[in-house]
Amino acid sequence: MDLATADATAQAEFVRSGQASPLELVDAAIERIERINPSLNAVIHERFDKARAEARAPLPDGPFRGVPFLIKDLVCQTEGDPYHCGAEFLKRLGYVADHDTYLAEKFRAAGFVFVGRTNTPEFGSTITTEPLAYGPCRNPWNLGHSTGGSSGGSASAVAAGLTPAAHANDGGGSIRIPASECGLVGLKPTRARVSQGPDTGEAWMGATVEGSVSRTVRDTAAILDAIAGFMPGDPYPAPHQARPYADEVGVDPGRLKVGFYAGPSYPGVPVDAECVTAVEGAAKLLASLGHRVEGARPDALCDPDFQGRFVGIVAAASAADLDHWGEVIGRPITSDDVEPGNWRFAEMGRALSANEYLGHVGWMHSYQRRMASWWADDGFDVLVTPTVALPPPPIGYLSDPEHGMTRLVQMLQYTAQFNVTGQPAVSLPLHWTPDGLPVGVQFVAAFGREALLVRLAAQLEQAAPWAARRPPVHA
């Protein structure tokens, strides 16, 4: 019984069968965190005493009863625990959450035991986890490289075997990108599949969504089952879920019509050859499994106006977020409180007029329809792209004050589009570079069709297994 390599489903079965107690699982996870985390800086808030007490007490009889779990330190508040969102001013204040979010309640009801909270960039605003408040999180495949972001702490911890799965969220790629860079499964669910209440109805024009990172498709599917569902007061529901996603694992997806594209999404912006190779390899694998595969993509994917419109929406939200935190702490947030990039972002948002902001929203609504037509009218089931346009870059590459923004634009070519459209998308670890860095491949389905992605992901997992592959830094 190797708890460092067993997935969450297996660990839950150990508890159900009496092979291990919840306390034994939690103690083992704490030992792994204490031993390995100093090399990674993935877990920034330990919750060890509380976790042990909860493991000793009666736990909800959920599907993951007694399984240790980590919560990203962004969006998912847990009552009585630090909640800093990667921000130095909240760290200085020692800010502590005064309630559980609905999501935290659902994780608890599933039986998970929270052993800590994970590192994230300040307010989740970039795709590398290097906050000034807590320092860089390191990739267990190569400690000199980024984990991706903004769920980088969660991805690093799971890849290194600290816990079998962890909470993650995604507003422009923040589940899929860390999954790609750390060799994990990262599914971004359909918009509104998971409630963001009670504090939030929607954020970033509905682009943000909650989920997890894990090593196996069955864990990802079963965790989504545990947290999905409409909550009272949510602004809108996701399409009906016909049956549990866990039941889709192992189901034949049928012969799918698949388009693949590995070219640039923005004119003149390069794509690394390893990322192209990853997509081409996935296309060949899909064809060998009997799917109809062709080089094709929605025209809207490469619309040059998308990036600026998306930045405008996120910048306005960033300005509103800083105003919110000013109300929470009882004084205005200043440029001394936040990292320079986030301050510039908020200033950009404040400069937008109401008409300009609504113009961005209207443009995005039209964009969603243009994108959806590829699936609805052209008859495609799945689009395959790189998850990001570069393998995991070195620490400091994206946080460089002079070149970081240009480099970020190069990397972030394929994910944010599907936050705006609300479509489900999953990154799967199907390729490694010659020097051992993981490169994920993204699979996108039509709105509401997570079940199809789970079926296809499970088929690919069986054809090209990845869960037994271990990084050099592993518990």
Coordinates of C-alpha atoms in Angstrom, one line a residue:
M1 CA 0.0 0.0 0.0
D2 CA 2.0 2.9 -1.3
L3 CA 0.2 6.0 -0.3
A4 CA 2.5 8.4 -2.2
T5 CA 1.5 6.9 -5.5
A6 CA -2.1 5.7 -4.9
D7 CA -4.7 8.0 -6.4
A8 CA -7.6 9.5 -4.4
T9 CA -10.0 6.8 -5.5
A10 CA -7.6 4.1 -4.3
Q11 CA -6.9 5.8 -1.0
A12 CA -10.7 6.1 -0.4
E13 CA -11.0 2.4 -1.0
F14 CA -8.2 1.7 1.6
V15 CA -10.4 3.5 4.2
R16 CA -13.6 1.7 3.1
S17 CA -12.0 -1.7 3.2
G18 CA -10.3 -1.1 6.6
Q19 CA -6.8 -1.3 5.2
A20 CA -6.1 2.2 6.5
S21 CA -7.8 4.8 8.7
P22 CA -8.3 8.4 7.8
L23 CA -5.7 9.4 10.4
E24 CA -3.2 7.1 8.8
L25 CA -3.7 8.7 5.4
V26 CA -3.5 12.2 6.9
D27 CA -0.4 11.4 8.9
A28 CA 1.3 10.0 5.8
A29 CA 0.4 13.1 3.8
I30 CA 1.7 15.4 6.5
E31 CA 5.0 13.4 6.6
R32 CA 5.4 13.7 2.8
I33 CA 4.7 17.5 2.9
E34 CA 7.2 18.1 5.7
R35 CA 9.8 16.1 3.9
I36 CA 9.3 17.2 0.3
N37 CA 7.6 20.7 0.4
P38 CA 10.8 22.6 1.4
S39 CA 12.1 21.8 -2.1
L40 CA 8.9 22.9 -3.8
N41 CA 7.3 25.7 -1.8
A42 CA 3.9 24.3 -2.9
V43 CA 2.1 24.3 0.4
I44 CA 2.2 27.7 2.1
H45 CA -0.3 27.3 4.9
E46 CA 0.0 24.1 7.0
R47 CA -3.2 22.8 8.5
F48 CA -1.8 19.8 10.2
D49 CA -3.3 19.9 13.7
K50 CA -6.8 20.6 12.4
A51 CA -6.4 17.9 9.8
R52 CA -5.5 15.3 12.4
A53 CA -8.4 16.4 14.7
E54 CA -10.8 16.1 11.8
A55 CA -9.4 12.7 10.8
R56 CA -10.0 11.4 14.3
A57 CA -13.6 12.7 14.4
P58 CA -16.5 11.2 12.4
L59 CA -16.2 12.2 8.8
P60 CA -18.9 12.5 6.2
D61 CA -19.5 9.2 4.4
G62 CA -18.6 10.7 1.1
P63 CA -16.8 9.1 -1.8
F64 CA -13.4 10.3 -0.6
R65 CA -13.8 9.8 3.1
G66 CA -10.5 10.3 4.9
V67 CA -8.4 11.2 1.8
P68 CA -6.0 14.1 2.4
F69 CA -6.5 17.1 0.1
L70 CA -5.0 20.6 -0.5
I71 CA -6.9 23.8 -1.2
K72 CA -5.5 26.5 -3.4
D73 CA -5.2 29.8 -1.6
L74 CA -7.5 31.6 -3.9
V75 CA -11.4 31.7 -4.1
C76 CA -12.0 28.7 -2.0
Q77 CA -12.1 30.1 1.6
T78 CA -12.0 27.7 4.5
E79 CA -13.3 29.0 7.9
G80 CA -10.6 29.8 10.4
D81 CA -7.7 29.4 8.0
P82 CA -5.4 32.0 6.4
Y83 CA -6.6 33.4 3.1
H84 CA -4.1 35.6 1.3
C85 CA -4.6 35.1 -2.4
G86 CA -0.9 35.5 -2.9
A87 CA -1.0 39.1 -1.7
E88 CA 1.6 40.6 0.6
F89 CA -0.8 43.0 2.3
L90 CA -3.2 40.1 3.4
K91 CA -0.2 38.1 4.6
R92 CA 1.0 41.1 6.7
L93 CA -2.5 41.5 8.2
G94 CA -2.7 37.8 8.9
Y95 CA -6.1 37.7 7.3
V96 CA -8.2 34.6 8.2
A97 CA -11.4 33.5 6.4
D98 CA -14.6 33.7 8.5
H99 CA -16.6 31.2 6.5
D100 CA -16.5 28.2 4.1
T101 CA -17.4 28.7 0.5
Y102 CA -20.0 26.4 -1.0
L103 CA -17.1 24.7 -2.7
A104 CA -15.2 24.0 0.6
E105 CA -18.4 22.6 2.0
K106 CA -18.8 20.2 -0.9
F107 CA -15.1 19.1 -0.6
R108 CA -15.8 18.4 3.1
A109 CA -19.0 16.6 2.4
A110 CA -17.1 14.3 -0.1
G111 CA -15.0 13.3 2.9
F112 CA -11.7 15.1 2.0
V113 CA -9.5 16.2 4.9
F114 CA -7.8 19.5 4.2
V115 CA -4.1 19.3 5.2
G116 CA -3.1 22.8 3.9
R117 CA -3.4 25.6 1.3
T118 CA -1.2 26.0 -1.8
N119 CA 0.8 28.7 -3.4
T120 CA -0.7 30.9 -6.1
P121 CA 0.4 34.1 -7.9
E122 CA -1.1 37.3 -6.5
F123 CA -4.8 37.2 -7.2
G124 CA -4.3 34.5 -9.8
S125 CA -3.4 37.0 -12.4
T126 CA -0.7 35.2 -14.3
I127 CA 0.4 31.8 -15.4
T128 CA 3.4 31.2 -13.3
T129 CA 3.4 30.8 -9.5
E130 CA 6.0 33.3 -8.3
P131 CA 4.2 35.7 -5.8
L132 CA 6.4 38.2 -4.0
A133 CA 4.6 37.3 -0.8
Y134 CA 5.5 33.7 -0.7
G135 CA 8.2 33.2 -3.3
P136 CA 8.3 30.9 -6.4
C137 CA 6.7 27.4 -6.4
R138 CA 9.0 24.9 -8.1
N139 CA 8.3 22.2 -10.6
P140 CA 9.1 18.6 -9.3
W141 CA 10.2 17.6 -12.8
N142 CA 12.9 20.3 -12.7
L143 CA 13.2 22.6 -9.7
G144 CA 14.6 25.4 -11.8
H145 CA 11.3 25.6 -13.9
S146 CA 7.9 27.0 -13.4
T147 CA 4.8 25.0 -12.3
G148 CA 2.5 27.2 -14.4
G149 CA -0.3 29.1 -12.8
S150 CA -2.3 30.1 -11.2
S151 CA -2.9 26.7 -9.6
G152 CA 0.8 26.0 -9.6
G153 CA 1.1 25.1 -5.9
S154 CA -1.7 22.5 -6.2
A155 CA -0.2 21.0 -9.4
S156 CA 3.4 20.8 -7.9
A157 CA 2.1 19.2 -4.8
V158 CA 0.1 16.5 -6.6
A159 CA 2.8 15.8 -9.1
A160 CA 5.3 15.2 -6.3
G161 CA 2.9 12.9 -4.5
L162 CA 2.1 15.1 -1.4
T163 CA -1.6 14.5 -1.9
P164 CA -3.3 12.5 -4.6
A165 CA -5.4 15.5 -5.8
A166 CA -5.9 19.2 -5.0
H167 CA -8.3 22.1 -5.6
A168 CA -7.6 24.3 -8.6
N169 CA -9.5 27.0 -10.5
D170 CA -9.3 28.5 -14.0
G171 CA -10.1 31.9 -15.4
G172 CA -7.8 31.9 -18.4
G173 CA -6.1 28.5 -18.2
S174 CA -5.2 28.2 -14.5
I175 CA -6.2 24.5 -14.2
R176 CA -5.0 23.4 -17.6
I177 CA -1.7 25.2 -17.7
P178 CA -0.3 23.9 -14.3
A179 CA -1.6 20.4 -15.3
S180 CA 0.3 20.7 -18.5
E181 CA 3.5 21.8 -16.9
C182 CA 3.4 19.3 -14.0
G183 CA 2.2 16.2 -16.0
L184 CA -1.3 16.0 -14.6
V185 CA -4.9 15.7 -15.6
G186 CA -6.6 19.2 -15.5
L187 CA -10.2 19.5 -16.5
K188 CA -11.8 22.9 -16.7
P189 CA -15.6 22.2 -16.4
T190 CA -18.3 24.0 -18.3
R191 CA -19.3 27.5 -17.0
A192 CA -21.5 27.3 -13.9
R193 CA -20.9 23.6 -13.4
V194 CA -19.5 24.3 -10.0
S195 CA -21.0 27.1 -7.8
Q196 CA -18.7 30.0 -6.8
G197 CA -21.1 31.0 -4.0
P198 CA -21.8 32.4 -1.6
D199 CA -19.4 35.3 -2.3
T200 CA -19.4 35.2 -6.1
G201 CA -22.0 34.7 -8.8
E202 CA -19.7 35.0 -11.7
A203 CA -16.3 36.6 -12.2
W204 CA -14.5 37.8 -15.3
M205 CA -17.8 37.7 -17.3
G206 CA -18.3 34.1 -16.3
A207 CA -14.8 33.0 -17.4
T208 CA -13.8 31.6 -14.0
V209 CA -14.6 28.1 -12.9
E210 CA -13.6 25.7 -10.0
G211 CA -12.2 22.2 -10.3
S212 CA -9.1 20.1 -9.4
V213 CA -5.9 18.6 -10.6
S214 CA -5.1 14.9 -10.2
R215 CA -3.0 12.1 -11.7
T216 CA -5.9 10.0 -13.1
V217 CA -9.1 10.6 -15.1
R218 CA -11.2 8.6 -12.6
D219 CA -10.2 11.0 -9.8
T220 CA -10.9 14.0 -11.9
A221 CA -14.3 12.7 -12.9
A222 CA -15.3 11.6 -9.3
I223 CA -14.2 14.9 -7.8
L224 CA -16.2 16.8 -10.3
D225 CA -19.2 14.7 -9.3
A226 CA -18.7 15.7 -5.7
I227 CA -18.5 19.4 -6.3
A228 CA -20.9 20.0 -9.3
G229 CA -24.3 21.4 -9.0
F230 CA -26.5 24.5 -8.9
M231 CA -26.7 26.3 -5.6
P232 CA -29.5 28.6 -4.5
G233 CA -28.9 32.1 -5.8
D234 CA -26.4 31.2 -8.5
P235 CA -27.0 33.4 -11.6
Y236 CA -27.5 30.5 -14.0
P237 CA -27.1 26.7 -14.2
A238 CA -24.9 24.6 -16.4
P239 CA -26.6 22.2 -18.8
H240 CA -28.1 19.0 -17.2
Q241 CA -25.6 16.3 -16.2
A242 CA -27.2 13.0 -17.3
R243 CA -25.3 10.7 -15.0
P244 CA -22.2 10.8 -12.7
Y245 CA -19.0 11.6 -14.6
A246 CA -17.3 8.7 -12.8
D247 CA -19.7 6.4 -14.7
E248 CA -18.3 7.7 -18.0
V249 CA -14.8 6.4 -17.3
G250 CA -14.2 3.4 -19.5
V251 CA -17.3 4.0 -21.7
D252 CA -16.5 3.9 -25.4
P253 CA -16.6 7.5 -26.8
G254 CA -17.5 6.2 -30.2
R255 CA -15.9 7.4 -33.4
L256 CA -15.4 11.1 -33.0
K257 CA -14.8 13.8 -35.5
V258 CA -11.7 15.6 -34.2
G259 CA -10.0 18.7 -35.5
F260 CA -6.4 19.5 -34.4
Y261 CA -4.4 22.7 -34.7
A262 CA -0.9 23.5 -33.4
G263 CA -0.2 26.8 -35.2
P264 CA -0.1 30.2 -33.6
S265 CA -3.3 31.8 -32.4
Y266 CA -1.9 35.3 -32.8
P267 CA -0.1 36.5 -36.0
G268 CA 3.7 36.2 -35.7
V269 CA 3.7 34.6 -32.3
P270 CA 5.8 31.4 -32.3
V271 CA 4.9 28.0 -30.9
D272 CA 7.6 25.7 -29.5
A273 CA 8.4 22.6 -31.6
E274 CA 7.8 20.3 -28.6
C275 CA 4.2 21.6 -28.3
V276 CA 3.6 21.0 -32.0
T277 CA 5.0 17.5 -31.6
A278 CA 2.8 16.8 -28.7
V279 CA -0.4 17.7 -30.7
E280 CA 0.7 15.8 -33.7
G281 CA 1.4 12.8 -31.6
A282 CA -2.0 13.0 -30.0
A283 CA -3.6 13.3 -33.4
K284 CA -1.8 10.1 -34.5
L285 CA -2.9 8.3 -31.4
L286 CA -6.5 9.4 -31.9
A287 CA -6.5 8.2 -35.5
S288 CA -5.1 4.8 -34.3
L289 CA -8.0 4.5 -31.9
G290 CA -10.4 4.9 -34.9
H291 CA -11.4 8.5 -34.7
R292 CA -11.8 10.7 -37.7
V293 CA -9.0 13.2 -37.4
E294 CA -8.2 16.2 -39.6
G295 CA -6.3 19.5 -39.4
A296 CA -9.1 22.0 -38.6
R297 CA -10.0 24.7 -36.1
P298 CA -12.6 27.3 -35.5
D299 CA -11.7 30.6 -37.3
A300 CA -12.6 32.5 -34.2
L301 CA -9.8 30.8 -32.3
C302 CA -7.3 33.0 -34.0
D303 CA -9.2 36.3 -34.0
P304 CA -6.6 38.9 -33.3
D305 CA -9.0 41.1 -31.3
F306 CA -9.7 38.5 -28.7
Q307 CA -6.7 39.2 -26.5
G308 CA -7.3 42.9 -26.1
R309 CA -11.0 42.4 -25.3
F310 CA -10.3 39.7 -22.7
V311 CA -7.6 41.9 -21.1
G312 CA -10.1 44.7 -20.8
I313 CA -12.7 42.5 -19.0
V314 CA -10.1 41.1 -16.6
A315 CA -8.6 44.5 -15.9
A316 CA -12.0 45.9 -15.0
A317 CA -12.5 43.0 -12.7
S318 CA -9.1 43.5 -11.1
A319 CA -9.9 47.1 -10.3
A320 CA -13.2 46.0 -8.7
D321 CA -11.3 43.3 -6.7
L322 CA -8.9 45.9 -5.2
D323 CA -11.8 48.1 -4.3
H324 CA -13.5 45.1 -2.6
W325 CA -10.4 44.3 -0.5
G326 CA -10.1 47.9 0.5
E327 CA -13.6 47.7 1.9
V328 CA -12.7 44.4 3.7
I329 CA -9.6 45.8 5.4
G330 CA -11.0 49.3 6.0
R331 CA -8.7 51.4 3.9
P332 CA -8.0 51.9 0.2
I333 CA -5.5 49.6 -1.5
T334 CA -2.5 51.5 -2.8
S335 CA 0.3 50.7 -5.2
D336 CA 2.5 49.8 -2.2
D337 CA 0.1 46.9 -1.3
V338 CA 0.2 44.9 -4.6
E339 CA 2.7 43.8 -7.2
P340 CA 3.4 46.3 -9.9
G341 CA 1.8 44.3 -12.7
N342 CA -1.4 43.9 -10.8
W343 CA -1.5 47.6 -10.0
R344 CA -1.0 48.5 -13.7
F345 CA -3.8 46.0 -14.5
A346 CA -6.2 47.7 -12.1
E347 CA -5.3 51.1 -13.4
M348 CA -6.1 49.9 -16.9
G349 CA -9.5 48.7 -15.6
R350 CA -10.2 52.0 -13.9
A351 CA -9.6 53.8 -17.1
L352 CA -12.3 51.9 -19.0
S353 CA -15.6 53.6 -19.3
A354 CA -18.9 51.8 -18.8
N355 CA -19.6 51.9 -22.5
E356 CA -16.2 50.5 -23.3
Y357 CA -16.6 47.6 -20.8
L358 CA -20.1 46.8 -22.2
G359 CA -18.6 46.9 -25.7
H360 CA -16.1 44.2 -24.7
V361 CA -18.9 42.1 -23.2
G362 CA -21.0 42.4 -26.3
W363 CA -18.1 41.5 -28.6
M364 CA -17.4 38.4 -26.4
H365 CA -21.0 37.3 -26.7
S366 CA -20.7 37.4 -30.5
Y367 CA -17.4 35.6 -30.2
Q368 CA -19.0 32.8 -28.2
R369 CA -21.5 32.2 -31.0
R370 CA -18.8 32.2 -33.7
M371 CA -16.8 29.7 -31.7
A372 CA -19.7 27.4 -30.9
S373 CA -20.7 27.2 -34.6
W374 CA -17.6 25.0 -35.3
W375 CA -19.0 22.3 -33.0
A376 CA -22.7 22.9 -33.8
D377 CA -22.6 23.5 -37.6
D378 CA -19.4 21.9 -38.7
G379 CA -20.1 18.7 -36.8
F380 CA -16.8 18.5 -34.9
D381 CA -16.8 16.7 -31.5
V382 CA -13.4 17.7 -30.2
L383 CA -10.7 20.3 -30.9
V384 CA -7.1 19.4 -30.0
T385 CA -4.5 22.1 -29.4
P386 CA -1.4 22.6 -27.3
T387 CA -2.3 23.6 -23.8
V388 CA 0.4 26.2 -23.8
A389 CA 2.8 27.2 -26.6
L390 CA 6.0 26.5 -24.6
P391 CA 7.3 23.7 -22.3
P392 CA 7.6 24.7 -18.6
P393 CA 9.8 27.8 -18.7
P394 CA 12.5 28.6 -16.1
I395 CA 11.6 30.4 -12.9
G396 CA 11.7 34.1 -13.6
Y397 CA 11.0 33.8 -17.4
L398 CA 7.4 35.1 -17.1
S399 CA 7.9 37.3 -14.1
D400 CA 10.7 39.3 -15.8
P401 CA 9.7 43.0 -15.5
E402 CA 10.9 43.9 -19.0
H403 CA 10.1 40.8 -21.1
G404 CA 7.5 38.9 -19.0
M405 CA 4.4 40.2 -20.6
T406 CA 5.6 39.5 -24.2
R407 CA 6.5 36.0 -23.1
L408 CA 3.2 35.5 -21.4
V409 CA 1.4 36.4 -24.6
Q410 CA 3.4 33.8 -26.5
M411 CA 2.5 31.0 -24.0
L412 CA -1.1 31.9 -23.5
Q413 CA -2.5 31.2 -26.9
Y414 CA -5.1 28.4 -26.5
T415 CA -6.8 28.4 -23.1
A416 CA -8.5 31.8 -22.3
Q417 CA -10.8 31.5 -25.4
F418 CA -12.6 28.6 -23.8
N419 CA -13.0 30.4 -20.5
V420 CA -15.0 33.0 -22.4
T421 CA -17.0 30.5 -24.3
G422 CA -17.6 28.5 -21.2
Q423 CA -16.7 25.2 -22.9
P424 CA -15.2 22.3 -21.0
A425 CA -11.5 21.6 -21.8
V426 CA -9.0 19.2 -20.4
S427 CA -5.2 19.0 -20.5
L428 CA -3.7 15.5 -20.6
P429 CA 0.0 14.6 -20.0
L430 CA 0.7 13.0 -23.3
H431 CA 4.2 14.2 -24.1
W432 CA 7.6 14.9 -22.4
T433 CA 10.5 16.8 -23.8
P434 CA 13.9 15.1 -24.3
D435 CA 15.1 16.6 -21.1
G436 CA 12.1 15.3 -19.1
L437 CA 9.7 18.2 -18.9
P438 CA 5.9 17.5 -19.3
V439 CA 3.9 19.0 -22.2
G440 CA 0.2 18.7 -22.0
V441 CA -2.3 18.5 -24.9
Q442 CA -5.7 20.3 -24.7
F443 CA -9.0 18.7 -25.7
V444 CA -12.1 20.9 -26.0
A445 CA -15.7 19.8 -26.4
A446 CA -18.9 21.6 -27.0
F447 CA -20.6 23.5 -24.2
G448 CA -21.9 21.1 -21.5
R449 CA -20.1 18.0 -22.8
E450 CA -17.7 17.1 -20.0
A451 CA -19.0 13.5 -20.2
L452 CA -17.5 13.2 -23.7
L453 CA -14.2 14.6 -22.5
V454 CA -14.1 12.1 -19.6
R455 CA -14.8 9.2 -22.0
L456 CA -12.1 10.3 -24.4
A457 CA -9.6 11.1 -21.7
A458 CA -10.0 7.7 -20.2
Q459 CA -9.5 6.1 -23.6
L460 CA -6.3 8.0 -24.1
E461 CA -5.2 7.2 -20.5
Q462 CA -5.5 3.5 -21.3
A463 CA -3.8 3.8 -24.7
A464 CA -0.9 5.9 -23.4
P465 CA -0.7 5.5 -19.6
W466 CA 0.9 8.3 -17.6
A467 CA 0.0 7.9 -14.0
A468 CA 3.0 5.7 -13.1
R469 CA 5.5 8.2 -14.5
R470 CA 7.3 10.0 -11.6
P471 CA 9.2 13.3 -11.5
P472 CA 12.7 13.4 -10.0
V473 CA 11.3 15.1 -6.8
H474 CA 8.7 12.7 -5.5
A475 CA 7.6 11.5 -2.1

